[in-house]
Every structure is written in C-alpha cells, then in structure tokens.
C-alpha cells in the first residue's frame, strides 16, 4: 500500500453548525464542487473554494436555525437539488440558489432528519415523530417508541430505515415498523455501503454513539450483521461516514468522522474488513464530512465542518506543491501568492485588534462615568453526558464556540474523576464535606485556545443526584453558564435487547394505585435510555445490562403492577429502596413482594472475581516497580532478577498508566461486594453491618473460595 498523508487547509468560518448540515454539490463545468452549508443562525450558503479563495455564490437567511441539509435528484441523475430543514419547514433550492419549493410539514417537533427518494418521496423525522410525504401530500404518520437519530432510504426496496437510540435500526413500510434489527450500540448515522448499498442495494454502514462502526445487510426478513469494528484510537461517537477512493488505488475507501474531531481513513482488506490507513484530529466536534474535489482539479479532498463553524479541507495538494508543508496536518501556504495572502490577513487582523482596543477603551470610559449598559454575551454550548461501556464511566464533553477559560464541577453524590489523555486542562480538587451534601469540587483551568473539554467520571450505583458544570468562556464581560446532569440510581446500566433466562434471577413485584405513565416515569428515574413517552399499548417491557459487571435487569410494568427481575440482588435492593421513596413522596401505597434466588449471590461474586483478581495482580506489580528500580540501580544491572521481575521493569510505564486510569477502582469493587453482603441478609431480615470489618479482612486476604464460604456463613 502507498503511504498517504494529508494537510489541513482552513477555508472559512460560518455560524455554529449541527450534524448533517453540510454537503458537496456535484462537479460544475470546471470540474470542481461547491460547498453547501447551513448554520444555527438560519443562513444557507453556497461557497466556491477554488484556489484557496472562498467566494460566496449564494446566501439565503431563513427564519429558524437549519437542522439538516440533504441533496436529492431523480433516480440515475445527478443529486443537485438542495433540501433544507428549518423548524417544521422543508425548502428546496437549485444548485444556483433558486428556491423551487417551500413546504410546511406541520410537525409539532423540529425536523432533525430528512431523506428524499426520486424527488417525490419525502421522509422527515423529529425527535420521535416520523412522516411520509409523496409529491408533498401526506401519506402517513408514525410515532416511534424511540428517539430517531437518522434516516436512510434503501435503493433496493425504496423503504426508509430509521436509526434509533435504543440500539436498533427499524425498517418502515406504509408508516408501520415491519422489521427491527438490534445493534451493538446506539446508531447516530447511516450511510449506504459503497454509496449504492452494495451489489443488491441493501447494505448499510452505521456509526454508533460509543464509536463502533459496522456493516448491516438488510436482506428481506433475514438481516445480517456482517461486521463491527471498534477503533483503538477513539471511542467517540461517529458523526459522518463516506465512501471514496481517496488513496487513488482504484478501490473505494471508508472515511469516518467523529465527535472528538477525529477523521479516519480506512481501506478494506481481503475479507472486506476496514483497516486504518490514516487519521487526524482537529480537537473540535465534526458535524459533517464529505469527500470530493473543491480546491484543485487534480486533488481529492476531505471537507469537514465543525461545531464552531469552521470549514476546512484535508488534502495532499499542499504537501506536494509546497516545500514547507507540515506533515502533521497543519495548513501551510505556498510561496508567492500564498505569502501575499497571509500578509493581507495579518494586516486585517491588526486592524480588527485596533478596533477592539478602541471599543474596549470606550466601554471602560463609559463604565467609570456610570452610564454604561452592560449586556450579557450569548454563547452556545455543545454538551454531551453519555455512558461509555468500555470504561463503565460517563464521558462529559463541553464544547463552546469561544475559548473556555475555566470549568467548575460540583457533585452532590460520590463520583470519581478519571484521567483523560485528550484533556490538557489543569485540574485542581478542593476539599469537600460530604455531610453537607457536597462530594466533589473540581476546577479545570484551560489553555488559551481550548474550545472543547472532555472529562470522564465514574459513578456508584445506588447513589443518585446531580452533577453541576459551571462553564466560563473567555468573553467580556465575564459570564458563566450552568449545566446540570442527573446521575440515576442505576447509572451504569444501558439498554439491552433480551434477558438471559438461564441466569439465577431475583424478582421484585410492586402493586399499587399507580398509572402506566407514573410507573414509566419511575423506571426513567431509575435508569437512562428509557423512552421519553410511556408505551402506546397497555404494558411496557425493557431490559438493561450493567456495563461494568455484565449483570442484567428486566422491567415489566403496566397500570397498577410492576415486576423487576435481575441476577444481581443489589440491583433489586436499589430498585426497592428508590421506588419506595418515590411512592412515599406521591403518597401512593405500595404492596411489595420479592423472591430471592440463593444462587444469584455466588453468581454475582463470580462475575466480580476476574476484575478483582486482575486489579489485585496489577496493584501488586505496580507496588514492586520502585523497589525493583532501586535494586537495579544499586546492582548496576537487572540481569540477576527473575524473568517476571525483569518483565515488570520493562512494562513499568504501561502498568502505572493502567493503574492510574482506575482511581479508587479497588475500593469500588470492595464496596460492591460489601453492598451485596448487606443486601443478601437484608432480604432475610438481618442486619450484618457489624460483620463488615470481618468481610474486609477476608477481602484483604482474597481467595474466591474463602469469600464464597464467608457469604454462606449464617
């Protein structure tokens, strides 16, 4: 394979953008493609990027922020019609900017996704609502039970495919869900394999919220998951997928963009599985990505838009035409005209700086006279707080268009902050008093140009409350925005597709005078990824799995009755305690019944055991590093050490890195085992807190069989 490398070229900056709001139009008479972009300010623009000089071809202000841009055309013809979603409206424009249609869908939700087939069938979706229009006439409506992230139309059947938050894709026919396929993660984006769906037009690429990339064959009633790929470089959510021969070897490559700013180029091996060829990170959320020819006719280019509104390209043109190109991906300019352009930009920046200083002095003068009117600057924040299954921890992402000055985290429940390699901010932890309901105070002081901050926090199940983030950007006058994130009692659980009935299951039954909506609200209070609305039928059924231990729990509920089953007795205990409190608050009398499976406790301990043994082994090896180093220095050699000790010294940095990534991990495992011990005897009506010290002594001298015998002792 040939070596590939790309250089970054920054073209222009528009307003803040959302996902899927940029497209490349088909090539014009000069062989170059123009960029069509919509932003949150409601501006739809078309730019020519020829010769590194962005020129506005068309600009149209709309009444509301633009939430989606898509291209369409008749089957077999060029996709040169631009369709824009803004609020509940769809507008159509020609490639020259002439509007040819304006259509109000009358949806109660803002449109988030659109798909157009053969310029006649229009599919639109809000948060959970889906509608089909043919020739702008309503053909039907579907209220989806889950949040819809994306829509795609299959070339083979002309049926829409919905990417849903419950880790599934759903095929819709006549506004009815006819097929549902489970996926390993919650899909954020869908794309046709090789841009045409493969040989049969039924192969779909998907990118998930937790960074997985996969290929799904939707062949009739027997769908097949062909492969799933997880990158070693990033677990950030995938925001865009494209297929293009960017390497010039005659085979289509796979290009992927992610929420953490990563752009990855993959080739396919002999088994048609992706193999990483090149990657780049811009440290800003990429909202849209497309590949084409926009700058020079001889060079293909990966064009990206970011949350902050930057439009930039990744190309080999700069590397091959400039002797001073930066191989790391930083844009450089060629001599001659490029130098003149840079001089002009520097002069313009200098003039702007002078104007800013002049206006600041004017403001300060007015302030001293007491007649100044200060206005609070408005700024958008792109934030996400999602559970990352790989780490069994939450990833908090804060992104602002203006540079972030500092961030303060405060939590009223116990949480641990984990090290994040991408985070360059300086962290300061302040003393807290848990008795006052304050378990965390952390300040992140950011570098000058930091616009995106990523933090990982690990929660403790059974403890629920609120994590507060106070974000202060580098703006004048100083202003702070408060963000709140709810930590749920079963915070480490995520949606699963089915319950393993072979496990030893405990059950909890609640009966009382509660409605279906109330019990659905209680389930949503317990755990995340619960649909916003109660089920349309008379009953609800949801399954969840613990991302840390792998245990499961099932919730079946209807008006007046709810049954919870889990192979982890502590999960049942948390549900019982939390829902009893919620019912008491609402003055609803509950009748509680439960069945405890005696095998479930040993089953859970055996699930914890490998993690505990691995961490104890790691801690033991890390504790030997410094003594071994001192011994090696005194002896001037490590040859006298055993192979095991020599291996510890060779792997010292990696061992310390792994241990550092797991703060208080051992204490968490001890806490889980202690809670399980207390819960076991609580359901038997016994209080064994006085024996916890003996249990901790048993854990200090860990042996699985001894631990199991301790649990069995009455």
XYZ file of C-alpha atoms in Angstrom:
714
model
C 0.000 0.000 0.000
C 1.136 3.516 -0.756
C 1.802 5.885 2.164
C -0.773 8.642 2.472
C -0.741 11.919 4.320
C -2.905 14.986 4.242
C -2.509 18.633 5.131
C -5.189 20.861 6.585
C -6.464 23.961 4.781
C -8.831 26.286 6.667
C -11.252 27.914 4.241
C -13.815 29.947 6.189
C -15.951 30.127 9.315
C -19.736 30.338 9.458
C -22.095 30.210 12.454
C -22.437 27.276 14.836
C -23.473 24.126 12.933
C -25.359 20.944 13.762
C -24.909 17.431 12.380
C -25.532 16.770 8.683
C -25.711 20.446 7.707
C -23.009 20.444 5.002
C -22.937 18.808 1.557
C -20.749 18.943 -1.558
C -22.669 19.730 -4.737
C -21.963 17.724 -7.925
C -18.992 18.981 -10.026
C -19.590 22.046 -12.182
C -18.253 22.826 -15.646
C -14.773 23.445 -14.192
C -14.729 20.007 -12.557
C -14.846 21.478 -9.035
C -17.524 21.027 -6.376
C -19.075 23.770 -4.288
C -19.856 23.561 -0.563
C -23.407 23.999 0.689
C -23.651 24.765 4.418
C -26.441 25.708 6.823
C -25.893 27.044 10.358
C -27.821 27.678 13.543
C -28.240 31.331 12.622
C -30.551 30.174 9.843
C -28.181 31.065 6.994
C -27.953 28.710 3.999
C -24.841 29.431 1.935
C -23.045 28.027 -1.097
C -19.312 28.669 -1.426
C -16.745 28.128 -4.113
C -13.348 27.150 -2.638
C -11.371 27.294 -5.859
C -7.656 28.147 -5.493
C -7.889 28.510 -1.697
C -10.112 31.578 -2.100
C -13.607 31.092 -0.656
C -16.238 33.013 -2.610
C -19.895 33.228 -1.682
C -22.063 32.022 -4.564
C -25.361 32.229 -2.732
C -26.668 33.078 0.730
C -30.229 32.851 1.989
C -31.348 33.711 5.553
C -34.146 31.501 6.883
C -36.457 32.240 9.791
C -35.157 29.446 12.073
C -31.926 27.558 12.637
C -31.081 24.957 9.996
C -31.139 21.424 11.385
C -30.490 19.360 8.241
C -29.202 19.769 4.672
C -29.588 16.990 2.090
C -29.158 16.524 -1.651
C -31.556 14.706 -3.957
C -32.216 14.019 -7.597
C -34.181 11.709 -9.831
C -33.015 8.100 -9.982
C -29.971 7.771 -12.222
C -29.443 11.516 -12.387
C -27.215 13.963 -10.552
C -28.175 14.776 -6.961
C -28.077 18.549 -7.427
C -31.237 19.644 -5.613
C -30.696 21.075 -2.123
C -33.279 20.378 0.568
C -33.100 22.245 3.858
C -34.935 21.576 7.136
C -35.636 24.591 9.323
C -38.124 24.283 12.172
C -41.065 22.342 10.701
C -40.399 23.592 7.158
C -38.664 21.980 4.200
C -37.304 24.213 1.458
C -35.806 23.192 -1.855
C -33.138 25.123 -3.772
C -31.368 24.603 -7.059
C -27.578 24.458 -7.156
C -27.640 28.147 -8.144
C -29.646 29.088 -5.046
C -33.064 29.489 -6.657
C -35.860 28.318 -4.354
C -38.314 25.983 -6.067
C -40.356 24.692 -3.116
C -41.346 25.687 0.413
C -43.360 23.171 2.367
C -44.622 23.227 5.961
C -44.891 19.703 7.350
C -46.991 20.921 10.331
C -44.901 18.739 12.647
C -45.040 19.665 16.323
C -41.309 18.883 16.665
C -38.415 20.492 14.856
C -37.229 18.338 11.968
C -33.972 16.523 12.777
C -33.663 14.106 9.847
C -34.809 14.011 6.223
C -34.441 11.615 3.293
C -35.664 12.095 -0.284
C -36.220 9.331 -2.820
C -36.525 10.110 -6.546
C -37.578 13.727 -5.790
C -41.091 12.507 -4.998
C -40.986 10.654 -1.672
C -40.045 12.812 1.291
C -39.397 11.231 4.703
C -38.994 13.525 7.706
C -38.450 12.843 11.386
C -38.397 14.911 14.533
C -37.400 13.521 17.880
C -39.841 10.593 17.832
C -42.315 11.516 15.080
C -41.943 10.247 11.507
C -43.918 11.348 8.438
C -44.029 10.337 4.770
C -44.999 12.768 2.011
C -45.359 11.932 -1.676
C -45.382 14.873 -4.056
C -45.857 16.999 -0.904
C -49.037 15.124 0.045
C -49.278 13.424 3.417
C -49.049 9.627 3.122
C -48.908 8.662 6.772
C -47.508 9.250 10.244
C -45.676 7.119 12.791
C -44.979 7.857 16.444
C -41.764 5.935 17.007
C -41.281 4.486 20.508
C -37.632 5.598 20.472
C -35.647 8.714 19.549
C -34.793 8.813 15.822
C -31.181 9.799 15.061
C -31.052 9.403 11.278
C -32.981 8.255 8.180
C -31.777 6.452 5.065
C -33.683 5.072 2.049
C -32.681 1.626 0.740
C -32.080 1.615 -3.037
C -33.308 -1.986 -3.305
C -36.745 -1.569 -1.714
C -37.151 2.242 -1.566
C -38.092 1.789 2.100
C -36.869 4.159 4.829
C -34.545 2.865 7.553
C -34.573 4.607 10.938
C -31.515 4.725 13.217
C -32.943 4.673 16.751
C -31.478 5.429 20.143
C -32.483 2.028 21.581
C -29.523 0.433 19.723
C -31.525 -0.657 16.725
C -32.463 0.179 13.143
C -36.077 -0.080 12.091
C -37.432 -0.564 8.560
C -40.700 1.265 7.928
C -43.306 0.351 5.317
C -46.583 2.254 4.966
C -45.661 4.104 8.176
C -45.524 0.853 10.145
C -42.393 -0.730 11.607
C -42.024 -4.035 9.756
C -38.523 -5.080 10.830
C -36.267 -4.224 13.753
C -32.577 -5.135 13.887
C -30.533 -4.998 17.107
C -27.111 -3.323 17.003
C -24.194 -3.320 19.478
C -24.583 0.427 20.070
C -26.952 3.323 19.550
C -26.619 4.353 15.856
C -26.047 8.060 15.203
C -25.523 7.965 11.435
C -26.378 5.686 8.495
C -24.740 5.526 5.050
C -25.018 3.272 2.013
C -22.127 0.842 1.618
C -20.015 1.955 -1.381
C -22.554 4.796 -1.834
C -25.018 2.438 -3.553
C -25.802 -0.193 -0.931
C -23.563 -2.857 -2.474
C -24.457 -5.307 -5.219
C -28.060 -5.746 -4.044
C -28.617 -2.235 -2.712
C -29.327 -3.481 0.815
C -26.037 -2.964 2.679
C -25.896 -0.148 5.215
C -22.956 1.260 7.155
C -23.705 2.579 10.634
C -21.764 4.566 13.221
C -22.734 4.437 16.879
C -22.716 6.739 19.869
C -19.945 4.719 21.539
C -17.677 4.785 18.475
C -18.451 1.420 16.839
C -18.541 1.145 13.056
C -20.481 -1.650 11.399
C -21.979 -3.056 8.212
C -25.525 -4.395 8.153
C -27.181 -6.318 5.320
C -30.931 -5.740 5.351
C -31.862 -8.636 3.098
C -35.599 -9.252 3.369
C -36.783 -10.665 6.684
C -33.361 -12.168 7.497
C -30.980 -9.258 8.224
C -27.302 -9.981 8.837
C -24.685 -8.047 10.799
C -21.630 -8.566 8.577
C -19.004 -6.923 10.800
C -18.493 -4.495 13.676
C -15.272 -2.544 14.117
C -14.001 -0.640 17.166
C -11.118 1.776 16.693
C -8.127 1.642 19.024
C -7.678 5.397 18.582
C -11.059 6.726 19.661
C -14.350 5.649 21.186
C -16.054 8.957 20.374
C -19.399 8.902 18.584
C -19.368 8.744 14.782
C -20.983 11.758 13.105
C -20.335 11.152 9.378
C -19.423 8.304 7.002
C -18.413 8.497 3.338
C -17.032 6.083 0.735
C -14.495 7.457 -1.749
C -11.264 6.409 -3.445
C -9.220 8.980 -1.552
C -5.989 6.938 -1.795
C -6.177 6.657 -5.592
C -5.702 2.878 -5.731
C -8.902 2.214 -7.679
C -10.790 0.879 -4.635
C -13.298 2.777 -2.515
C -12.006 3.712 0.927
C -14.057 4.321 4.051
C -13.785 7.779 5.620
C -15.163 8.326 9.137
C -15.564 11.499 11.227
C -16.123 11.570 14.989
C -17.376 13.837 17.758
C -13.897 14.283 19.242
C -12.600 15.806 15.983
C -11.061 12.622 14.564
C -11.035 11.917 10.830
C -10.036 8.366 9.905
C -9.352 6.810 6.500
C -9.821 3.042 6.189
C -9.076 0.637 3.365
C -10.691 -2.794 3.081
C -8.635 -5.981 3.494
C -9.157 -9.232 1.566
C -12.036 -10.097 3.929
C -13.709 -6.714 3.275
C -12.964 -5.555 6.836
C -11.712 -1.978 7.465
C -8.008 -1.370 8.122
C -6.850 2.052 9.354
C -4.635 3.909 6.865
C -4.517 7.459 8.245
C -6.010 9.610 10.996
C -6.140 13.268 12.027
C -7.716 15.134 14.952
C -8.855 18.756 14.879
C -9.931 18.807 18.579
C -13.387 20.085 17.697
C -16.607 18.180 17.033
C -17.002 17.420 13.334
C -20.641 17.926 12.424
C -20.436 16.941 8.753
C -17.915 15.476 6.332
C -17.839 14.809 2.587
C -15.147 13.904 0.078
C -14.731 15.483 -3.340
C -12.777 17.963 -5.487
C -13.233 21.529 -4.244
C -9.902 23.370 -4.462
C -7.735 21.999 -7.269
C -8.992 19.751 -10.029
C -6.174 17.250 -9.620
C -6.699 16.644 -5.903
C -9.435 14.910 -3.949
C -10.166 16.416 -0.568
C -11.891 15.533 2.705
C -14.045 18.555 3.544
C -15.256 18.913 7.143
C -17.441 21.317 9.084
C -17.020 21.716 12.836
C -19.370 22.711 15.625
C -17.710 26.130 15.805
C -18.479 26.729 12.109
C -15.049 26.107 10.587
C -14.960 24.663 7.074
C -11.616 23.012 6.373
C -10.172 20.525 3.946
C -7.696 17.674 4.298
C -5.683 17.301 1.099
C -2.334 16.182 -0.292
C -2.214 19.207 -2.587
C -0.331 21.400 -0.099
C 2.168 18.682 0.765
C 3.066 18.051 -2.851
C 3.110 21.637 -4.083
C 4.831 23.315 -1.137
C 8.282 22.631 0.220
C 7.324 23.939 3.646
C 4.308 21.732 4.249
C 3.664 20.403 7.723
C 3.289 16.630 7.613
C 1.324 16.644 10.856
C -1.678 18.142 9.113
C -1.252 21.851 9.853
C -2.105 24.065 6.913
C 0.759 25.850 5.143
C 0.847 28.126 2.152
C 2.986 28.079 -0.948
C 5.293 30.953 -1.857
C 4.294 33.928 -3.948
C 0.522 34.433 -3.920
C 0.194 32.477 -0.652
C 2.627 34.801 1.150
C 0.785 37.829 -0.152
C -2.493 36.421 1.105
C -1.008 35.823 4.564
C 0.314 39.383 4.681
C -3.154 40.653 3.835
C -4.717 38.533 6.573
C -2.175 39.757 9.124
C -2.951 43.351 8.208
C -6.692 42.703 8.526
C -6.199 41.057 11.941
C -4.137 44.037 13.093
C -6.904 46.440 12.075
C -9.512 44.357 13.880
C -7.374 44.293 17.024
C -7.092 48.080 16.935
C -10.879 48.399 16.614
C -11.390 46.025 19.554
C -8.976 48.016 21.732
C -10.702 51.258 20.763
C -14.155 49.895 21.646
C -12.849 48.413 24.926
C -11.388 51.775 25.952
C -14.693 53.417 25.059
C -16.578 50.904 27.200
C -14.222 51.411 30.160
C -14.657 55.199 29.911
C -18.444 54.865 29.941
C -18.242 52.473 32.909
C -16.279 54.953 35.020
C -18.902 57.626 34.299
C -21.657 55.275 35.482
C -23.792 55.464 32.355
C -22.707 52.206 30.684
C -25.230 49.497 29.946
C -23.650 46.041 30.156
C -25.179 43.234 28.122
C -24.591 39.555 28.836
C -22.954 37.913 25.810
C -24.837 34.917 24.459
C -22.904 31.766 23.620
C -23.859 28.256 22.557
C -22.559 25.165 24.324
C -22.465 21.732 22.754
C -22.530 19.266 25.640
C -22.935 15.512 25.998
C -23.050 13.287 29.061
C -23.085 9.692 27.893
C -22.208 6.310 29.349
C -19.101 4.779 27.745
C -19.434 0.970 28.012
C -15.712 0.285 27.527
C -14.777 2.264 30.650
C -18.088 1.778 32.520
C -17.898 5.534 33.086
C -19.572 8.695 31.837
C -17.914 10.947 29.301
C -18.781 14.621 29.787
C -17.989 16.738 26.742
C -18.223 20.523 26.890
C -17.676 22.477 23.673
C -18.029 26.198 23.180
C -17.562 28.435 20.141
C -15.489 30.828 22.255
C -12.383 29.524 24.105
C -13.139 28.121 27.550
C -11.469 29.952 30.436
C -12.364 27.554 33.230
C -14.848 24.874 34.218
C -16.069 24.088 37.735
C -17.567 20.671 38.526
C -19.688 20.152 41.635
C -21.496 16.955 42.607
C -23.832 16.090 45.482
C -23.150 12.353 45.002
C -19.856 10.402 45.134
C -18.114 10.329 41.739
C -14.523 9.723 40.663
C -12.775 11.805 38.004
C -10.724 9.630 35.665
C -7.649 10.704 33.719
C -8.325 11.599 30.084
C -5.367 11.734 27.713
C -7.094 14.269 25.447
C -7.624 16.686 28.320
C -4.816 19.255 28.632
C -6.523 21.434 31.267
C -5.002 21.855 34.736
C -7.219 20.195 37.358
C -7.497 21.384 40.964
C -9.510 19.446 43.546
C -10.930 21.324 46.527
C -11.713 19.918 49.953
C -15.363 18.940 50.396
C -17.623 17.950 53.265
C -19.880 15.005 52.338
C -22.010 15.664 55.417
C -23.092 18.896 53.746
C -24.085 17.032 50.588
C -21.016 18.060 48.615
C -18.861 15.196 47.304
C -16.853 16.857 44.523
C -15.405 20.272 43.736
C -13.020 20.303 40.786
C -11.757 23.245 38.748
C -10.377 22.880 35.218
C -8.209 25.784 34.047
C -7.914 25.665 30.281
C -5.214 26.747 27.878
C -5.700 29.832 25.736
C -7.369 28.249 22.714
C -9.264 25.360 24.325
C -12.794 25.184 22.939
C -13.513 21.541 23.760
C -13.085 19.755 27.078
C -13.594 16.039 27.723
C -13.944 14.630 31.240
C -14.635 11.080 32.407
C -16.446 10.407 35.669
C -17.307 7.088 37.272
C -20.439 6.846 39.389
C -21.542 4.474 42.154
C -24.826 2.662 41.655
C -27.337 3.306 44.406
C -26.191 6.923 44.808
C -28.180 9.407 42.751
C -28.189 13.164 42.465
C -26.867 15.929 40.224
C -23.528 16.801 38.685
C -23.264 20.548 38.013
C -20.905 22.129 35.498
C -20.217 25.895 35.564
C -18.700 26.933 32.220
C -16.901 30.285 31.928
C -15.696 31.269 28.429
C -13.099 33.922 27.610
C -15.652 36.650 26.936
C -16.115 40.177 28.213
C -17.958 40.931 30.395
C -17.431 37.701 32.334
C -20.372 35.332 32.157
C -20.955 31.758 33.301
C -23.417 29.144 32.088
C -24.709 26.395 34.385
C -25.298 22.861 33.082
C -26.884 20.088 35.166
C -26.596 16.319 34.625
C -28.737 13.849 36.536
C -26.986 10.760 37.890
C -29.511 7.950 38.194
C -29.632 5.170 40.814
C -28.714 2.504 38.227
C -26.306 4.790 36.392
C -24.019 2.068 34.989
C -26.847 0.247 33.168
C -27.659 0.604 29.472
C -30.354 -0.850 27.241
C -30.105 -4.486 26.162
C -32.195 -6.445 23.692
C -33.084 -9.591 25.641
C -32.839 -11.102 29.101
C -30.764 -14.237 29.660
C -33.317 -16.528 31.322
C -30.622 -19.072 32.227
C -29.240 -16.768 34.918
C -30.331 -17.094 38.562
C -32.898 -14.303 38.706
C -34.303 -12.483 41.716
C -37.659 -10.760 41.370
C -39.394 -7.756 42.911
C -43.141 -7.154 42.477
C -44.799 -3.819 43.163
C -48.570 -3.318 43.155
C -50.488 -0.172 43.940
C -52.721 2.596 42.635
C -50.279 3.976 40.069
C -50.901 4.649 36.381
C -48.862 3.367 33.438
C -47.418 6.862 32.960
C -46.357 7.023 36.628
C -44.567 3.672 36.656
C -42.911 4.532 33.316
C -41.688 7.772 34.889
C -40.319 5.792 37.847
C -38.394 3.461 35.544
C -36.944 6.520 33.764
C -35.961 7.874 37.184
C -34.063 4.636 37.918
C -32.056 4.234 34.716
C -31.120 6.025 31.483
C -32.049 5.239 27.868
C -35.750 4.918 28.728
C -38.151 6.232 26.023
C -39.481 9.698 26.777
C -43.117 8.656 26.439
C -44.955 5.777 28.064
C -45.668 2.804 25.754
C -48.675 3.241 23.480
C -50.051 -0.188 24.386
C -51.113 -1.268 27.862
C -47.739 -2.520 29.097
C -44.025 -1.764 28.989
C -41.060 -4.110 28.748
C -37.423 -3.017 28.954
C -34.142 -4.881 29.527
C -30.872 -3.361 30.773
C -27.338 -4.600 31.379
C -24.649 -3.384 33.749
C -21.694 -2.172 31.660
C -19.255 -2.905 34.489
C -20.330 -6.327 35.765
C -22.440 -7.638 32.903
C -25.456 -8.350 35.133
C -28.942 -7.654 33.767
C -32.324 -6.489 34.933
C -35.749 -6.562 33.331
C -38.700 -4.238 33.923
C -42.226 -5.361 33.019
C -44.913 -2.943 34.042
C -48.495 -1.917 33.476
C -51.126 0.068 35.318
C -51.093 -0.976 38.968
C -48.312 -3.575 38.706
C -44.579 -3.748 38.007
C -42.201 -6.729 38.065
C -38.416 -6.319 38.134
C -36.027 -9.248 37.690
C -32.237 -9.278 37.972
C -29.366 -11.685 38.574
C -27.796 -9.069 40.880
C -29.510 -8.848 44.268
C -28.046 -5.383 44.876
C -29.884 -4.114 41.779
C -33.178 -5.399 43.203
C -32.361 -3.743 46.530
C -31.680 -0.371 44.857
C -34.944 -0.560 42.878
C -36.914 -1.441 46.016
C -35.416 1.396 48.051
C -35.703 4.104 45.369
C -39.246 3.299 44.237
C -40.456 3.041 47.833
C -39.210 6.604 48.397
C -40.812 7.852 45.158
C -44.155 6.268 46.070
C -43.995 7.788 49.563
C -43.394 11.247 48.075
C -46.539 10.856 45.965
C -48.491 9.275 48.832
C -49.053 6.063 46.883
C -49.328 2.895 48.962
C -47.246 0.032 47.554
C -47.513 -3.677 48.212
C -44.039 -5.155 47.824
C -43.214 -8.786 47.224
C -39.906 -10.396 46.324
C -38.283 -13.728 45.600
C -34.566 -14.244 46.200
C -32.649 -16.858 44.223
C -29.975 -18.291 46.530
C -27.647 -18.919 43.580
C -27.632 -15.288 42.433
C -25.210 -14.080 45.117
C -22.453 -16.556 44.242
C -23.196 -15.882 40.549
C -22.560 -12.144 41.040
C -19.410 -12.766 43.097
C -18.025 -14.936 40.302
C -18.681 -12.071 37.847
C -16.791 -9.668 40.112
C -13.920 -12.107 40.806
C -11.971 -11.764 37.499
C -11.969 -7.959 37.773
C -10.922 -8.096 41.411
C -8.152 -10.629 40.764
C -6.868 -8.651 37.780
C -6.748 -5.408 39.754
C -5.088 -7.031 42.768
C -2.465 -8.530 40.459
C -1.927 -5.143 38.784
C -1.650 -3.362 42.156
C 0.880 -5.928 43.350
C 3.026 -5.450 40.220
C 2.859 -1.641 40.452
C 3.914 -1.787 44.111
C 7.075 -3.698 43.070
C 8.213 -1.164 40.445
C 10.000 1.328 42.709
C 11.771 -1.303 44.901
C 12.931 -3.111 41.767
C 14.249 0.131 40.252
C 16.196 0.927 43.423
C 17.588 -2.601 43.486
C 18.615 -2.374 39.842
C 20.399 0.957 40.434
C 22.336 -0.430 43.383
C 23.406 -3.524 41.450
C 24.035 -1.616 38.177
C 22.175 -4.352 36.298
C 18.857 -6.207 36.117
C 20.281 -9.480 34.868
C 20.190 -11.082 38.321
C 16.394 -10.553 38.534
C 13.937 -13.263 37.567
C 12.154 -13.048 34.200
C 8.953 -11.976 35.946
C 10.652 -9.038 37.703
C 12.504 -8.028 34.533
C 9.166 -8.004 32.690
C 7.688 -5.729 35.370
C 10.511 -3.229 34.812
C 10.066 -3.387 31.042
C 6.329 -2.737 31.335
C 6.582 -0.271 34.237
C 5.244 2.782 32.391
C 2.306 0.878 30.905
C 1.464 -0.740 34.259
C 1.476 2.626 36.007
C -0.649 4.138 33.244
C -3.236 1.355 33.570
C -3.293 1.681 37.346
C -3.644 5.465 37.127
C -6.640 5.148 34.807
C -8.584 3.303 37.522
C -8.852 5.646 40.513
C -10.403 4.052 43.605
C -11.224 1.031 41.445
C -10.286 -1.498 44.118
C -12.366 0.352 46.707
C -15.324 0.292 44.288
C -15.104 -3.485 43.921
C -14.836 -3.877 47.686
C -17.891 -1.617 48.000
C -19.908 -3.739 45.553
C -19.085 -6.922 47.455
C -19.913 -5.264 50.784
C -23.262 -3.980 49.480
C -24.068 -7.424 48.098
C -23.316 -8.989 51.503
C -25.520 -6.479 53.349
C -28.332 -6.811 50.778
C -28.341 -10.614 50.982
C -29.062 -10.606 54.697
C -31.313 -7.530 54.493
C -33.798 -9.568 52.450
C -33.602 -12.197 55.219
C -34.420 -9.559 57.831
C -30.923 -9.488 59.346
C -28.559 -6.568 59.942
C -24.954 -7.698 59.390
C -23.182 -4.351 59.341
C -21.236 -5.430 62.409
C -19.604 -8.172 60.309
C -18.406 -5.804 57.553
C -14.988 -5.446 59.199
C -14.577 -9.253 59.072
C -15.595 -9.174 55.394
C -12.966 -6.513 54.660
C -10.353 -8.669 56.370
C -11.406 -11.539 54.126
C -11.037 -9.303 51.059
C -7.581 -8.134 52.144
C -6.501 -11.800 52.088
C -8.533 -12.517 48.977
C -9.374 -16.066 47.994
C -12.511 -16.770 45.966
C -13.494 -19.941 47.773
C -12.950 -18.361 51.186
C -15.063 -15.372 50.134
C -17.908 -17.615 48.946
C -17.809 -19.521 52.240
C -17.939 -16.239 54.174
C -21.135 -15.286 52.319
C -22.679 -18.671 53.067
C -21.954 -18.463 56.796
C -25.038 -17.606 58.819
